[in-house]
Amino acid sequence: MHIQIDLEVYKALTNQLVSENESLNDVLRRVLSLPAIDTGFQPGEIDTPSLPVPSQNALAPHSGGAWFSNVFLPNFTRFRATYKGRTYRGMIQNSQWIDEFGNVRTSPSDAATAITGNNVNGWRFWFVLPPGEEDWQRMDTLKS
């Protein structure tokens, strides 16, 4: 089951995360005062999608996404990076990189620099989870 949420709700939920091992489902259960449930998984072992994952047909380049250094990232591709103990997130939405604060970023490095205040190679800074994938990978592995 997938629940559609807008960017403002997504940002509010991600701001409530207390650790990178916590899922958005955990946040909702806490906010709604529901008891924690035992999923049989260890924290961080699964990462529940925060937005609906489109069908494979919707992942074709003509359906939307963004190009960075000749790498196509479809809409709903998610990003995360931990810097100074805080996890930051972003997503490709409407063919643009949108950070967790709703700002449009022009590249992975632009997004990383906005966080660190220094020139950063965003391809090494970010981990990426394309729609339909299960495992996060460092972004620079997409170039090979």
C-alpha positions in Angstrom: 0.0 0.0 0.0 1.2 3.5 -0.8 0.0 6.8 0.6 0.4 9.9 -1.5 1.7 12.9 0.4 2.7 16.3 -0.8 6.2 17.8 -0.4 5.2 19.9 2.6 4.0 16.9 4.6 7.1 14.9 3.5 9.3 17.6 4.9 7.4 17.8 8.1 7.6 14.1 8.6 11.4 13.9 7.8 12.0 16.8 10.3 10.5 14.5 13.0 13.0 11.7 12.4 15.0 11.2 15.5 17.6 8.9 14.0 18.5 7.6 10.5 17.3 4.2 11.6 13.8 5.5 12.2 11.3 5.2 9.3 8.5 7.6 8.4 6.1 4.9 9.6 7.7 5.1 13.0 7.3 8.9 13.0 3.6 8.6 12.2 3.0 5.9 14.9 4.7 8.2 17.4 2.8 11.3 16.4 -0.5 9.4 16.4 0.3 7.9 19.8 0.1 4.3 18.4 2.2 1.6 20.0 5.4 0.4 18.2 5.0 -2.8 16.3 7.4 -5.6 15.8 8.0 -6.0 12.1 10.5 -8.8 12.5 13.2 -6.4 11.1 16.0 -4.7 12.9 15.9 -0.9 12.8 17.4 0.4 9.5 17.1 -3.1 7.9 14.2 -1.9 5.7 13.5 1.6 4.4 9.8 2.2 3.8 9.0 4.4 0.8 7.9 7.9 1.8 6.1 8.6 -1.5 4.4 6.2 -3.9 6.8 4.2 -6.1 5.6 4.5 -9.7 5.2 1.5 -11.9 8.1 0.3 -14.1 6.4 1.9 -17.1 6.5 5.2 -15.4 10.3 5.0 -15.0 11.1 5.5 -18.6 13.2 8.7 -19.3 10.3 10.3 -21.1 8.2 10.2 -18.0 10.3 12.6 -16.0 13.4 12.8 -14.1 16.7 14.7 -14.1 20.1 14.3 -15.7 23.3 14.9 -13.8 26.7 14.2 -15.5 25.0 12.0 -18.1 23.2 9.9 -15.4 19.4 9.9 -15.5 17.6 9.8 -12.2 13.9 9.2 -12.5 11.3 11.1 -10.5 10.9 9.7 -7.0 14.6 8.9 -6.8 15.5 9.5 -3.1 18.8 10.8 -1.6 20.2 10.8 1.9 23.5 11.8 3.5 24.7 12.1 7.1 26.7 15.1 8.0 27.8 16.0 11.5 25.4 13.5 13.0 22.3 14.7 11.1 20.7 12.9 8.1 19.7 15.1 5.2 17.3 14.0 2.5 16.2 14.9 -1.0 14.2 13.6 -3.9 13.8 14.0 -7.6 10.4 15.4 -8.1 8.9 17.1 -11.2 12.3 16.5 -12.8 14.1 18.6 -10.2 16.3 17.8 -7.2 14.3 19.0 -4.2 15.9 19.1 -0.8 14.1 18.3 2.4 13.4 22.0 2.9 11.7 22.4 -0.5 14.7 24.1 -2.2 15.6 23.2 -5.8 19.2 22.2 -6.2 21.0 22.3 -9.5 23.3 19.3 -8.9 24.4 16.8 -6.2 27.3 19.0 -5.4 25.1 22.1 -5.1 22.9 20.1 -2.6 25.9 18.9 -0.6 27.5 22.4 -0.5 24.2 23.9 0.7 24.5 21.5 3.7 28.2 21.7 4.5 29.0 25.3 3.5 32.0 24.0 1.6 32.7 22.8 -1.9 31.8 19.1 -1.8 31.8 16.4 -4.4 28.1 15.5 -4.2 28.6 12.2 -6.0 30.6 11.0 -3.0 28.4 12.8 -0.4 25.0 11.3 -1.3 23.5 7.9 -1.2 20.8 7.2 -3.7 17.7 4.9 -3.9 16.1 4.9 -7.3 12.4 3.9 -7.5 11.9 0.2 -7.5 15.3 -0.5 -5.9 15.8 -2.0 -2.4 19.4 -1.0 -1.6 20.9 2.4 -1.1 24.1 3.0 -2.9 26.7 5.7 -3.0 25.8 8.0 -5.8 29.2 7.9 -7.5 28.6 4.1 -8.3 25.9 5.2 -10.8 28.7 6.7 -13.0 30.4 3.4 -13.7 
